[in-house]
XYZ file of C-alpha atoms in Angstrom:
143
model
C 42.955 23.955 -10.379
C 43.590 21.064 -8.049
C 43.609 17.492 -9.424
C 45.398 16.105 -6.360
C 42.392 14.671 -4.455
C 41.619 12.513 -7.524
C 45.315 11.631 -7.980
C 45.581 10.498 -4.366
C 42.355 8.485 -4.507
C 43.460 6.682 -7.679
C 46.910 5.936 -6.250
C 45.199 4.485 -3.193
C 43.229 2.161 -5.462
C 46.434 1.253 -7.275
C 48.062 0.339 -3.956
C 45.017 -1.723 -2.980
C 45.169 -3.626 -6.295
C 48.949 -4.265 -6.103
C 49.759 -2.006 -9.056
C 52.354 0.108 -7.267
C 54.610 -2.890 -6.771
C 53.997 -3.986 -10.367
C 55.136 -0.488 -11.411
C 58.420 -0.948 -9.545
C 57.674 0.686 -6.197
C 58.994 -1.171 -3.155
C 56.430 -1.465 -0.362
C 57.892 -0.725 3.070
C 56.309 -0.135 6.470
C 56.362 3.487 7.566
C 59.336 3.937 9.948
C 57.085 5.535 12.584
C 54.270 3.053 11.967
C 52.043 5.873 10.718
C 49.081 4.856 8.592
C 49.692 3.074 5.340
C 52.914 1.718 3.914
C 55.470 3.758 2.046
C 56.043 2.965 -1.615
C 59.589 3.809 -2.612
C 60.499 4.399 -6.239
C 63.660 5.596 -7.924
C 62.786 9.265 -7.604
C 59.462 9.225 -5.775
C 57.961 8.206 -2.442
C 54.230 7.561 -2.173
C 52.168 7.454 1.007
C 48.462 7.903 1.639
C 49.233 11.385 2.981
C 51.582 12.623 0.307
C 53.821 12.290 -2.703
C 57.477 13.256 -2.681
C 59.159 13.631 -6.064
C 62.645 14.974 -6.685
C 62.708 17.302 -3.709
C 59.086 18.461 -3.743
C 56.440 17.122 -1.364
C 52.697 17.277 -1.874
C 51.208 17.125 1.635
C 47.629 15.890 1.384
C 46.374 16.899 4.854
C 47.184 20.562 4.209
C 46.783 20.468 0.390
C 50.162 22.212 0.109
C 53.438 21.751 -1.706
C 56.878 22.097 -0.139
C 60.460 21.920 -1.268
C 61.416 19.260 1.250
C 64.077 16.817 2.329
C 63.449 13.175 3.222
C 63.170 11.857 5.876
C 60.858 12.496 7.630
C 58.311 10.763 5.461
C 54.709 11.901 5.006
C 52.587 12.711 6.908
C 55.421 14.652 8.535
C 56.940 17.639 6.789
C 60.638 18.409 7.292
C 60.988 21.406 9.654
C 63.170 23.160 7.065
C 60.683 22.599 4.239
C 60.004 25.642 2.084
C 56.330 26.207 1.173
C 55.773 26.476 -2.573
C 52.919 28.127 -4.445
C 50.409 25.420 -5.361
C 50.806 25.966 -9.115
C 54.602 25.687 -8.878
C 54.469 22.482 -6.847
C 51.911 20.941 -9.172
C 53.994 21.887 -12.235
C 56.956 20.077 -10.637
C 54.901 16.902 -10.067
C 53.082 16.835 -13.417
C 55.792 15.038 -15.454
C 55.895 12.278 -12.834
C 52.090 12.085 -12.592
C 51.598 11.958 -16.375
C 54.253 9.266 -16.738
C 52.699 7.360 -13.871
C 49.241 7.475 -15.472
C 50.648 6.279 -18.799
C 52.383 3.347 -17.066
C 49.196 2.420 -15.188
C 47.178 2.499 -18.430
C 49.784 0.322 -20.189
C 49.855 -2.169 -17.323
C 46.071 -2.335 -16.928
C 45.253 -2.088 -20.621
C 42.521 0.454 -19.868
C 42.001 4.021 -18.722
C 40.530 5.308 -15.503
C 36.918 5.723 -16.665
C 35.289 3.094 -14.469
C 37.183 4.288 -11.371
C 36.357 7.938 -12.041
C 32.651 7.110 -12.000
C 32.976 5.893 -8.381
C 34.918 8.735 -6.789
C 34.068 9.677 -3.212
C 32.494 13.151 -2.842
C 35.714 14.853 -1.695
C 37.538 13.769 -4.854
C 34.513 14.097 -7.155
C 34.549 17.884 -6.649
C 37.994 17.919 -8.313
C 37.225 15.600 -11.236
C 36.995 18.466 -13.740
C 40.468 19.620 -12.671
C 41.882 16.088 -13.000
C 40.389 15.706 -16.484
C 41.977 19.010 -17.526
C 45.438 17.644 -16.665
C 44.878 14.020 -17.771
C 42.283 14.105 -20.593
C 43.686 11.092 -22.464
C 43.683 8.947 -19.328
C 39.925 9.048 -18.756
C 38.881 6.462 -21.317
C 40.707 3.472 -22.644
C 40.068 -0.031 -23.841
C 36.707 -1.360 -22.803
C 35.430 1.974 -21.515
């Protein structure tokens, strides 16, 4: 099961709508000028190509997890990074992702329903997986 394409799409929308900064992430330019900005949190770093949380990196281009040091920041992977089984990496990220979704819902006052109906095809294929991990986040006020 892989909910990450949906997670990454939704976080991209959150960045576009200014929610990441409202959630306490500091927006910074990528040190190498690569792609989108970095969003730095207390224990997490978000970028359009990955999520780093407490020593584990989800690398979107390869759809892989690594035990990794920072820097370098995504899309780079530290040369000493240790590949992790997908299920293990996802299990490490889930507490952060569930807390994140709850904070987004509280801030927005609604769930993700209307955004989930407009997923691009690459993420849409993983919607069932996302719903399995975040069933309470689908609906919400006004949905």
